[in-house]
PDB file of C-alpha atoms in Angstrom:
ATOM      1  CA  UNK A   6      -6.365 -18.368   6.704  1.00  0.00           C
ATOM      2  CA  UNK A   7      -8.071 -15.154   5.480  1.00  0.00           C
ATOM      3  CA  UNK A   8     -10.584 -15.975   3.120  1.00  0.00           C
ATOM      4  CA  UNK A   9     -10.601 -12.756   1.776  1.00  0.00           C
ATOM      5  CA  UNK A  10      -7.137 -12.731   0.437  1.00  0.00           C
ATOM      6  CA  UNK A  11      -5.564 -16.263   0.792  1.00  0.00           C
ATOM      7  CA  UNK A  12      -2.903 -14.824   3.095  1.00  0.00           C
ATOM      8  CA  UNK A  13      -1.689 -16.748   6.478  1.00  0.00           C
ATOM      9  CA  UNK A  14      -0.624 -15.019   9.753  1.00  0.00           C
ATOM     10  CA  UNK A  15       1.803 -17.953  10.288  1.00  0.00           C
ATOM     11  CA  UNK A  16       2.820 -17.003  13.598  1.00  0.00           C
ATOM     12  CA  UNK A  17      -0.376 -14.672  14.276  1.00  0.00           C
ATOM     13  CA  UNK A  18       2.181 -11.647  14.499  1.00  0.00           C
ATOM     14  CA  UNK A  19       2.649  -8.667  13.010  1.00  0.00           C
ATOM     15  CA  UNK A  20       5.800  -6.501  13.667  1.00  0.00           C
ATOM     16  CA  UNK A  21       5.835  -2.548  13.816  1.00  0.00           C
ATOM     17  CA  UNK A  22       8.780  -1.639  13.826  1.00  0.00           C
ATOM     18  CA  UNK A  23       9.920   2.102  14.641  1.00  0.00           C
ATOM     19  CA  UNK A  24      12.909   2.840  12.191  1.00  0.00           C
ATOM     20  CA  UNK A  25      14.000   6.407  13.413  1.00  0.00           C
ATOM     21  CA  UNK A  26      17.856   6.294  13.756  1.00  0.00           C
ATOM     22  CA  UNK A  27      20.704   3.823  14.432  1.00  0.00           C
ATOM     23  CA  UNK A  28      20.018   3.639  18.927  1.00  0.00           C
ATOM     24  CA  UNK A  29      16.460   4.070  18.594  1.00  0.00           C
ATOM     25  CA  UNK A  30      14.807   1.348  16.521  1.00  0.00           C
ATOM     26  CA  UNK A  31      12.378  -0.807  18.466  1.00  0.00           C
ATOM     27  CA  UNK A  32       9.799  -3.777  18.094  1.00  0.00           C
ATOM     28  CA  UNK A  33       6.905  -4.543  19.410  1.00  0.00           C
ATOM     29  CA  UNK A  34       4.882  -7.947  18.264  1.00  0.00           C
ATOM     30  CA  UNK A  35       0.916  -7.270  17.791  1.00  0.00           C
ATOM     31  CA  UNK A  36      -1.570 -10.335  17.051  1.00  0.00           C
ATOM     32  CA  UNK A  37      -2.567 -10.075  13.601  1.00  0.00           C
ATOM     33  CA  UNK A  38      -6.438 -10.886  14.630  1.00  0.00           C
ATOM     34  CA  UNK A  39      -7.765 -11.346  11.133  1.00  0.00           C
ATOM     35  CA  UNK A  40      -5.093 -13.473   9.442  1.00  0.00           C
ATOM     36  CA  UNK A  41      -5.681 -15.690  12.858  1.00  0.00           C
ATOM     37  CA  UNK A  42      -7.984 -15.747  14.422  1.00  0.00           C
ATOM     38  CA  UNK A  43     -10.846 -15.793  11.998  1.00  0.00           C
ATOM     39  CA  UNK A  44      -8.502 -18.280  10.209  1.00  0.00           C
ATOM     40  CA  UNK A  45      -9.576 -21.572  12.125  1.00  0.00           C
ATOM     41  CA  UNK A  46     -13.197 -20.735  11.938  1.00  0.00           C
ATOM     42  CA  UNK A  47     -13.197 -20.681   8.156  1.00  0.00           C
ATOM     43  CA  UNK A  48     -11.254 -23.982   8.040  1.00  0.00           C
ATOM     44  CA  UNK A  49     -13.411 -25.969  10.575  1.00  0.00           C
ATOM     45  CA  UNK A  50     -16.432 -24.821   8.568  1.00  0.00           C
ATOM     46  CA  UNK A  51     -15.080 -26.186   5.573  1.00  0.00           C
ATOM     47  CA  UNK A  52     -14.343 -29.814   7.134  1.00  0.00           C
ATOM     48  CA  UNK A  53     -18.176 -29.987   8.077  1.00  0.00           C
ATOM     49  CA  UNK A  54     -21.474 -29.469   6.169  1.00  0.00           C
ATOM     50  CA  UNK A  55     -22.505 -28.872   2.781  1.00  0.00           C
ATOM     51  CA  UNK A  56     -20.349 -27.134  -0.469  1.00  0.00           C
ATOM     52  CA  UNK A  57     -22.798 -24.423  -0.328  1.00  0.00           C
ATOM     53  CA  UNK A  58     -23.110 -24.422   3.046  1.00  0.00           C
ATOM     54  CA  UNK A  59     -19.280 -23.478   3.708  1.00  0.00           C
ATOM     55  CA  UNK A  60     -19.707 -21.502   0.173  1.00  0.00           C
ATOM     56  CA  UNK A  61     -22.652 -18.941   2.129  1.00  0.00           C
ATOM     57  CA  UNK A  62     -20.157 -19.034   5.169  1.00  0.00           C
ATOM     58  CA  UNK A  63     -16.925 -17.911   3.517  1.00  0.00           C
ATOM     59  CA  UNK A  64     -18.987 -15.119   1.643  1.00  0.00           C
ATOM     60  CA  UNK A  65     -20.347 -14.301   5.196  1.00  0.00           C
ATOM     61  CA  UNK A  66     -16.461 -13.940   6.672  1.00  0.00           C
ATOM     62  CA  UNK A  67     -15.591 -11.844   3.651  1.00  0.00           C
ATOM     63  CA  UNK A  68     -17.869  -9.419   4.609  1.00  0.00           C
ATOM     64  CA  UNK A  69     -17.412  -9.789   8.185  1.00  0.00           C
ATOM     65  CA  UNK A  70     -13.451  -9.074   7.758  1.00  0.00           C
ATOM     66  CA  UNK A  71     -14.194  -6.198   5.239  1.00  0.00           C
ATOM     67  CA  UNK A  72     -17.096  -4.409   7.234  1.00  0.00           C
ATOM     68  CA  UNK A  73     -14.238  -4.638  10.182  1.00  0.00           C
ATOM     69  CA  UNK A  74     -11.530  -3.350   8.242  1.00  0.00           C
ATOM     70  CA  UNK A  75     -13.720  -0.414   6.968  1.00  0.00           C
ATOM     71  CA  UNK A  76     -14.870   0.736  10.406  1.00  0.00           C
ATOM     72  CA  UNK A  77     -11.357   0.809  11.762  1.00  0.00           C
ATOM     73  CA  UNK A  78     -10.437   2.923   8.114  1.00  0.00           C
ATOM     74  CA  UNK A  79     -13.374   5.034   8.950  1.00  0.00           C
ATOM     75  CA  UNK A  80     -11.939   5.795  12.561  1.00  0.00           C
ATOM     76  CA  UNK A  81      -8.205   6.699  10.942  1.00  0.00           C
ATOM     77  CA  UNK A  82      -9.655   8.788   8.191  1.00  0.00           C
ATOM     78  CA  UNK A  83     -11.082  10.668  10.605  1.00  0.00           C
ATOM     79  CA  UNK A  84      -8.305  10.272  13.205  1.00  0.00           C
ATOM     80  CA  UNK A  85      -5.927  12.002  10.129  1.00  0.00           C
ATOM     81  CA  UNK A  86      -8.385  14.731   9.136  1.00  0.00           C
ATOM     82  CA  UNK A  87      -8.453  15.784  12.836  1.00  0.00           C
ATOM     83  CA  UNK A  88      -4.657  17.090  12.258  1.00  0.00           C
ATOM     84  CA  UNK A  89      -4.784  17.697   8.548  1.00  0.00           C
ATOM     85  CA  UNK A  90      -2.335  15.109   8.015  1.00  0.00           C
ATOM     86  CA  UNK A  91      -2.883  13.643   4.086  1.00  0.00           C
ATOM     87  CA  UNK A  92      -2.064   9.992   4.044  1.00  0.00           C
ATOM     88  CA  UNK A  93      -1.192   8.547   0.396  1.00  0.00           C
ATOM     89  CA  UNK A  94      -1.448   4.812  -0.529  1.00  0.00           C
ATOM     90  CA  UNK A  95       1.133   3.441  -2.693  1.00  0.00           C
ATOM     91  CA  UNK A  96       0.149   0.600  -4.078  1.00  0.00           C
ATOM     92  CA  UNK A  97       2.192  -1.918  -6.893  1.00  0.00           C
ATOM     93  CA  UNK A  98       3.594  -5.305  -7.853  1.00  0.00           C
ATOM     94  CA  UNK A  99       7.139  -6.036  -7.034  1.00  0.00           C
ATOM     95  CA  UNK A 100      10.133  -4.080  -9.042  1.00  0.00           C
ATOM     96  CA  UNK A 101       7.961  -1.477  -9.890  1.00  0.00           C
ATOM     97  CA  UNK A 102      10.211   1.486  -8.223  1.00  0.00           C
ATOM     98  CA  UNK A 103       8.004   2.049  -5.484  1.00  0.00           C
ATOM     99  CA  UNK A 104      10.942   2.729  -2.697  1.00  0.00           C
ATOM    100  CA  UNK A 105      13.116   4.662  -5.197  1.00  0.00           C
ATOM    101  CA  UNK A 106       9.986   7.074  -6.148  1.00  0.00           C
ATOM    102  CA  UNK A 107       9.645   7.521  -2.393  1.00  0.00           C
ATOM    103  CA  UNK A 108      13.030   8.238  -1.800  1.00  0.00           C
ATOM    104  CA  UNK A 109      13.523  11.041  -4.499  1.00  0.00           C
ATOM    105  CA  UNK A 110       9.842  11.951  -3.288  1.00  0.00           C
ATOM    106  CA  UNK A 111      10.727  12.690   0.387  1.00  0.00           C
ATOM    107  CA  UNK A 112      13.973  14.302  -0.685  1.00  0.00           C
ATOM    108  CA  UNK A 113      12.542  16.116  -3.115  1.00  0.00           C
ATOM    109  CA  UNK A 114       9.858  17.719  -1.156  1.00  0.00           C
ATOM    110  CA  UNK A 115      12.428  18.466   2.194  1.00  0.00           C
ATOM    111  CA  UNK A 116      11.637  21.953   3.636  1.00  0.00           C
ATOM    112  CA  UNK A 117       8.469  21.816   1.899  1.00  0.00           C
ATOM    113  CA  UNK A 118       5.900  20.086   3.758  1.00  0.00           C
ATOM    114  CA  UNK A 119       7.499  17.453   6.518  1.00  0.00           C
ATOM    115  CA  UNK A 120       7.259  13.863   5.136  1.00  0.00           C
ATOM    116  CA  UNK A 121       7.385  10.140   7.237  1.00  0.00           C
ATOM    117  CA  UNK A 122       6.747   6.700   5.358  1.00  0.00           C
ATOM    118  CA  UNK A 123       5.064   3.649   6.791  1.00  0.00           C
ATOM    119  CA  UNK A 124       6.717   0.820   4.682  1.00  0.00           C
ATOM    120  CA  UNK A 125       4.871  -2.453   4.574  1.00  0.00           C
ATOM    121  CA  UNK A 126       6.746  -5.559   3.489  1.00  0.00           C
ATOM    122  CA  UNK A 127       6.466  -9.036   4.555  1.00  0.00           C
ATOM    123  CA  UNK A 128      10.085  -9.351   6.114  1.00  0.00           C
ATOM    124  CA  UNK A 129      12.899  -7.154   6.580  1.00  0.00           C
ATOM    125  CA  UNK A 130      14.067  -3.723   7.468  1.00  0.00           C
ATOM    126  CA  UNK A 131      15.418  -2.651   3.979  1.00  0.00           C
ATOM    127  CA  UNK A 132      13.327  -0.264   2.418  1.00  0.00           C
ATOM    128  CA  UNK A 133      12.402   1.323   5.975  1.00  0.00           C
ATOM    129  CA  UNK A 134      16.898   1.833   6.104  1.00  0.00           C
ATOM    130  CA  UNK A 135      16.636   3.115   2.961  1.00  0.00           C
ATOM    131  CA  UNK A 136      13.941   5.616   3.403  1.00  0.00           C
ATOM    132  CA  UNK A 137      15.596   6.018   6.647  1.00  0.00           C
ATOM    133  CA  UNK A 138      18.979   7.257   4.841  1.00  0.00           C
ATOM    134  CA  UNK A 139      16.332  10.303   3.001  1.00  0.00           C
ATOM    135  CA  UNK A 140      16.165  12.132   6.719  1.00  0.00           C
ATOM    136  CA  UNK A 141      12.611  10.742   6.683  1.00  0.00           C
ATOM    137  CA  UNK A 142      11.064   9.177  10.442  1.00  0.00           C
ATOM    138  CA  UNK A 143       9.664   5.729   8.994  1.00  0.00           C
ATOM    139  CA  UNK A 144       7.910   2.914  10.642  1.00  0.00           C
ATOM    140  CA  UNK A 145       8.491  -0.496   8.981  1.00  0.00           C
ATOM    141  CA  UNK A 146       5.231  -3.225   9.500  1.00  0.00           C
ATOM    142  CA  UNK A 147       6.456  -6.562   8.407  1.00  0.00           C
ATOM    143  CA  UNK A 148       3.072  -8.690   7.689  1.00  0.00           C
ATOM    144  CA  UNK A 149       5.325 -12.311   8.038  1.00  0.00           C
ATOM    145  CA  UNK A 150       2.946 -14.064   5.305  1.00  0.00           C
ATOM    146  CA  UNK A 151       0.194 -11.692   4.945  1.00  0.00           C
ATOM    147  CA  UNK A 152       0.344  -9.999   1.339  1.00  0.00           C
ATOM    148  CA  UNK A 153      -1.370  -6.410   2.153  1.00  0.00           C
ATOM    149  CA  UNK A 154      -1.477  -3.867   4.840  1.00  0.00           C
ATOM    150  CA  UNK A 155      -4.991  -3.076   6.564  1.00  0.00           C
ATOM    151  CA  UNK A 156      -6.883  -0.324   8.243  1.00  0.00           C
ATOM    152  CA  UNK A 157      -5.718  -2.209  12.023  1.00  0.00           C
ATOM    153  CA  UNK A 158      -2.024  -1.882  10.522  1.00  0.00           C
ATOM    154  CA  UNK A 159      -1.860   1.614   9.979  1.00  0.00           C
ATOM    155  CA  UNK A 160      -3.712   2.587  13.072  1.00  0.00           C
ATOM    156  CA  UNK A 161      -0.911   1.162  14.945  1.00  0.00           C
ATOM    157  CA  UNK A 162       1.875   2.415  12.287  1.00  0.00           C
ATOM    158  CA  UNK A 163       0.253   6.131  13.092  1.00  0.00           C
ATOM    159  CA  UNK A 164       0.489   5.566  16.476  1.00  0.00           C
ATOM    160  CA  UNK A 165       4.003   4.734  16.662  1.00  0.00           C
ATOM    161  CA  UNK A 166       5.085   7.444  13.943  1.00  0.00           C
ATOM    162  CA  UNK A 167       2.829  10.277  15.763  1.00  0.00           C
ATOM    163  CA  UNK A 168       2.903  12.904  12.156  1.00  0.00           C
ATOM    164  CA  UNK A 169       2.956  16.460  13.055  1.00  0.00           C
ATOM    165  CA  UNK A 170      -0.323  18.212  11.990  1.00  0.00           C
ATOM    166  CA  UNK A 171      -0.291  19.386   8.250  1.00  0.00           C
ATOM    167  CA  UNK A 172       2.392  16.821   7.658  1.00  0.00           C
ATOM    168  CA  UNK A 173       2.085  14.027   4.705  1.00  0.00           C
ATOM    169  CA  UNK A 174       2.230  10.134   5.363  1.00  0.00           C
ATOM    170  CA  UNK A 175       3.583   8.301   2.705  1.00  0.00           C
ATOM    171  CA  UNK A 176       2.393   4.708   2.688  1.00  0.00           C
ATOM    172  CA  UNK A 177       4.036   2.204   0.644  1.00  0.00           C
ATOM    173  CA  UNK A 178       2.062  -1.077   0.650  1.00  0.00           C
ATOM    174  CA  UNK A 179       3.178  -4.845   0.154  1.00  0.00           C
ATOM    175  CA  UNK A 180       4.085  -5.260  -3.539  1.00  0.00           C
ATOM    176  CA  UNK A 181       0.734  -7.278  -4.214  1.00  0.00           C
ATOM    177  CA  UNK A 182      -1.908  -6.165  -7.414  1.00  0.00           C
ATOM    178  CA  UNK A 183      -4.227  -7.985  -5.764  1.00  0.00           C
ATOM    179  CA  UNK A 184      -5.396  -7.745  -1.992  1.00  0.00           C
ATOM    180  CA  UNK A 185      -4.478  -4.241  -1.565  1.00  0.00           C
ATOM    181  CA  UNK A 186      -7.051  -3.043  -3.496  1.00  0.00           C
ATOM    182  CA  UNK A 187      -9.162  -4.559  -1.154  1.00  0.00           C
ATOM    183  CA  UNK A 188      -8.720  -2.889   1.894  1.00  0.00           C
ATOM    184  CA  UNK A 189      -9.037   0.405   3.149  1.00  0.00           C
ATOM    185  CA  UNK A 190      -6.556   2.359   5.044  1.00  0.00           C
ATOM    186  CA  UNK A 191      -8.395   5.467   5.573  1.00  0.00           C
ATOM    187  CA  UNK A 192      -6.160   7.133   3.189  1.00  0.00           C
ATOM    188  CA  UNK A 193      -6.469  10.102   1.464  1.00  0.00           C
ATOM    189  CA  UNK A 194      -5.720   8.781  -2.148  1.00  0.00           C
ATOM    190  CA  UNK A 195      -4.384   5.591  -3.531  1.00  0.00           C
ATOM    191  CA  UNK A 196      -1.630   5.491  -6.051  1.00  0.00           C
ATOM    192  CA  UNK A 197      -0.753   2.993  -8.408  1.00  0.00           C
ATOM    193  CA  UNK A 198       2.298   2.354  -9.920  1.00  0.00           C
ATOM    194  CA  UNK A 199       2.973   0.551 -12.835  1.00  0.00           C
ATOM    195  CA  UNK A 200       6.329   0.403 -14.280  1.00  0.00           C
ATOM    196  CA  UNK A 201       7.653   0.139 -18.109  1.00  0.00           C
ATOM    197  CA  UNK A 202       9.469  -3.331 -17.159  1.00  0.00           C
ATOM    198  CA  UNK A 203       6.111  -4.761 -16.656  1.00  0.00           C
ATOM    199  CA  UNK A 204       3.591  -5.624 -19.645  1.00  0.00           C
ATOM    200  CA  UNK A 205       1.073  -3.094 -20.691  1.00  0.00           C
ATOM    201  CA  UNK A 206      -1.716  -5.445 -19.945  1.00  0.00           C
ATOM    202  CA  UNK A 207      -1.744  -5.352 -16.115  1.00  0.00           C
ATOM    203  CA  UNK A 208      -4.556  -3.236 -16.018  1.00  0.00           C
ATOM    204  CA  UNK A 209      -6.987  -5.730 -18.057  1.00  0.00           C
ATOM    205  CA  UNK A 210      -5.397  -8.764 -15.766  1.00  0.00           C
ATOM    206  CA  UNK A 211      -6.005  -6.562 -12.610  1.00  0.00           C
ATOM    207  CA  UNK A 212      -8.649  -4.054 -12.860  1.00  0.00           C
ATOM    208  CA  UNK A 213      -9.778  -3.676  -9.760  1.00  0.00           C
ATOM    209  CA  UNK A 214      -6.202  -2.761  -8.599  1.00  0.00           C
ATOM    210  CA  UNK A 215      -6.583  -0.239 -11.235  1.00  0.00           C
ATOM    211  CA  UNK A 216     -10.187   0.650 -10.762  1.00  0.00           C
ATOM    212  CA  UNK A 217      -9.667   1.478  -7.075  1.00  0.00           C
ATOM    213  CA  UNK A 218      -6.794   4.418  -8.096  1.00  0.00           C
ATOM    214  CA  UNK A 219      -7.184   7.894  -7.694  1.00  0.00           C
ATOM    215  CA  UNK A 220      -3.601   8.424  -9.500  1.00  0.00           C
ATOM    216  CA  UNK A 221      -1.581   5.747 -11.870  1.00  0.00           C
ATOM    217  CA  UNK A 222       1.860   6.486 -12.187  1.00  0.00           C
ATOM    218  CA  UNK A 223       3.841   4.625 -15.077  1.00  0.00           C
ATOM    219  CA  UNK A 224       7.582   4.583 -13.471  1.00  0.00           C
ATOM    220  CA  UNK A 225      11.074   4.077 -15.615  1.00  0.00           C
ATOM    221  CA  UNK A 226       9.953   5.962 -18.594  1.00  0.00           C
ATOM    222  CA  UNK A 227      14.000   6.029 -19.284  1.00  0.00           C
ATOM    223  CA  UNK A 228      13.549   2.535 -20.249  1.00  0.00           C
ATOM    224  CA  UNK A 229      11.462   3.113 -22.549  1.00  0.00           C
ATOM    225  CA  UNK A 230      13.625   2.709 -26.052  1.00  0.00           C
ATOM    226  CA  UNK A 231      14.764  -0.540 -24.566  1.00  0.00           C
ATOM    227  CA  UNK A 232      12.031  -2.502 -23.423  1.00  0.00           C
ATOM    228  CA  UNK A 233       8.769  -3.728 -25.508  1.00  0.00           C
ATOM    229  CA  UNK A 234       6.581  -1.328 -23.563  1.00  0.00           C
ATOM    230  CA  UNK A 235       2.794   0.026 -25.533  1.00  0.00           C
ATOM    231  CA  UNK A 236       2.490   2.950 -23.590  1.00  0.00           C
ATOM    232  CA  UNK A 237      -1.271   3.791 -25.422  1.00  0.00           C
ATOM    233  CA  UNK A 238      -2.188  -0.073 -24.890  1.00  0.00           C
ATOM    234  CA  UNK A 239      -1.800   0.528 -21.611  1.00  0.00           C
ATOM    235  CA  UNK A 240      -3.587   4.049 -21.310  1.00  0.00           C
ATOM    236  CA  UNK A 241      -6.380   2.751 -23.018  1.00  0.00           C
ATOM    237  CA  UNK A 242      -6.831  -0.367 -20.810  1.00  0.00           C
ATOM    238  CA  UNK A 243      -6.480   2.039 -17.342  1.00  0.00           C
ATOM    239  CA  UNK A 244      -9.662   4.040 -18.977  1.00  0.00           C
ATOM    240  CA  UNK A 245     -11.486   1.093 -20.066  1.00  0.00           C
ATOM    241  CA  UNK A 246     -11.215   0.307 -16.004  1.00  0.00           C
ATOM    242  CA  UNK A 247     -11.481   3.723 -15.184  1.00  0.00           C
ATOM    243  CA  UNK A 248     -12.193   6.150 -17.617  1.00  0.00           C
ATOM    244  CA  UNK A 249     -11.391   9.606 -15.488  1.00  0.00           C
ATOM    245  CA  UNK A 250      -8.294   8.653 -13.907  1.00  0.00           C
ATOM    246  CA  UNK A 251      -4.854  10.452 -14.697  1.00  0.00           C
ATOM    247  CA  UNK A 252      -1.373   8.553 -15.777  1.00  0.00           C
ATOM    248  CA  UNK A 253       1.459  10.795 -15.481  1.00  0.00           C
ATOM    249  CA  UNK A 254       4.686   9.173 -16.492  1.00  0.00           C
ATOM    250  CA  UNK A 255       7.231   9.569 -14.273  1.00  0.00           C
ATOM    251  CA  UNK A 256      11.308   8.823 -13.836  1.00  0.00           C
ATOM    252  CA  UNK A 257      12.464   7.894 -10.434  1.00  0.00           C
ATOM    253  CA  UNK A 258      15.508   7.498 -11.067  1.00  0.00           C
ATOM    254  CA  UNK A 259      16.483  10.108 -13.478  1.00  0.00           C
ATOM    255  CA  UNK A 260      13.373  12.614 -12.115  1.00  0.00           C
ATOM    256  CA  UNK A 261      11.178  12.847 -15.897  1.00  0.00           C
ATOM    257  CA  UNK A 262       7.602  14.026 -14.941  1.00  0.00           C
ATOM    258  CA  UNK A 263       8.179  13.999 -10.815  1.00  0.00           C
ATOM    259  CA  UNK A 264       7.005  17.902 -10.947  1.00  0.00           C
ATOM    260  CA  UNK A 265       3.821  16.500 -12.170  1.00  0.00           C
ATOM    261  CA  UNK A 266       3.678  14.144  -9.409  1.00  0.00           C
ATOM    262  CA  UNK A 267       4.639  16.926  -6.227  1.00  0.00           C
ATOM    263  CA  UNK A 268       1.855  18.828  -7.948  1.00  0.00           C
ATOM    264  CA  UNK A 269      -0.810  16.412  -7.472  1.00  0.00           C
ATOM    265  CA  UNK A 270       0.632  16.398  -4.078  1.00  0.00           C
ATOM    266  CA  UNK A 271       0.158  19.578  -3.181  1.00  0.00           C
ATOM    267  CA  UNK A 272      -3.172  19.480  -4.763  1.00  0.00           C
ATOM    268  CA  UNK A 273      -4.199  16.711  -2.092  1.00  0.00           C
TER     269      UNK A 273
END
């Protein structure tokens, strides 16, 4: 158990899967060292001693796990600015639009600038096949019950994608408002999306989320006239968390604002 963020290894894997064409898909298992093995540790210490005893100790693993985690981001950023490749963090709750914005995204931006995806869900192949389907290369990382990628994740998701130098990594996170936000990839920028189908209070419920975003993106503006959506409620809340950020809102599906968005690209 990761104290950290709740989440359980399970089986103490995580799978990276290569998802580059029907003949070539692969899978390799990897032990997923922080959901595990720091995991029985934090238990035993809270069968034995004192409340604030196993209180001081669980603080104590939360920074052990984070100062870990922020080495190995520090190594990727680093690893990434070596070969100019920009790696963007997409970060959201579930049904926000994340894999549709990424799809229009990559195809959008073909013969531009080459674009791959690391996709991070808990199971499944489906949103690496559809990104897949764009012409994209994409590496899937299925956490089994962990609820956010981390710095260890996308080291190995970089390794098996190899990006060109001067290309862009797209990487689209668990669906999670939570943990996320708590680790570093060694990314470039994080993104949060937000979509009108959701209520206009996330930000207040989950400001650090929120706090931790270089760019907020409010997807399914065509909803808008049917849905009980206050889009200034929620700009006001994002700048009460974080008073410089930008909110562009954007259409993934029927492409409102997206020039907005592949300028900020570009301006990464």
């Amino acid at each position: 158990m990761c104290s950290t963020c709740g989440c359980s290894g399970e089986d103490g894997t995580t799978r990276v899967t290569l998802v580059d064409g029907p003949e070539t898909a692969h899978e390799h298992d990897h032990p997923y060292e922080h959901g595990h093995g720091h995991g029985h540790g934090h238990e035993h210490g809270h069968g034995h001693g004192h409340g604030h005893e196993a209180g001081t100790r669980t603080v104590l693993l939360e920074q052990d796990i984070l100062a870990k985690n922020d080495l190995l981001a520090a190594a990727n950023r680093h690893r990434l600015a070596e070969h100019a490749v920009t790696a963007i963090n997409l970060m959201s709750s579930p049904g926000s639009g994340k894999t549709t914005l990424l799809e229009r995204t990559v195809r959008d931006l073909a013969g531009h600038r080459e674009t791959l995806v690391i996709e991070g869900d808990q199971e499944t192949w489906l949103d690496a096949q559809r990104i897949r389907a764009t012409g994209s290369r994409v590496v899937q990382i299925n956490t089994g019950a962990g609820c956010h990628l981390d710095a260890e994740m996308l080291d190995r998701g970089l390794t098996e994608l190899a990006p060109p130098d001067g290309s862009l990594v797209f990487v689209e996170n668990v669906g999670n408002l939570v943990c996320p936000a708590l680790f570093d990839l060694g990314e470039a920028a994080r993104v949060v999306i937000i979509s009108v189908t959701e209520g206009a209070d996330k930000p207040a419920k989950y400001p650090y989320m929120f706090r931790t975003a270089d760019l907020v993106l409010l997807n399914k503006i065509d909803l808008l006239p049917y849905v009980d959506f206050d889009v200034d409620l929620c700009l006001g809340l994002i700048h009460q968390v974080k008073p410089d950020v930008e909110m562009l809102p954007v259409s993934a599906t029927r492409g409102d604002g997206l020039d907005s968005w592949h300028d900020w690209l570009a301006a990464r």
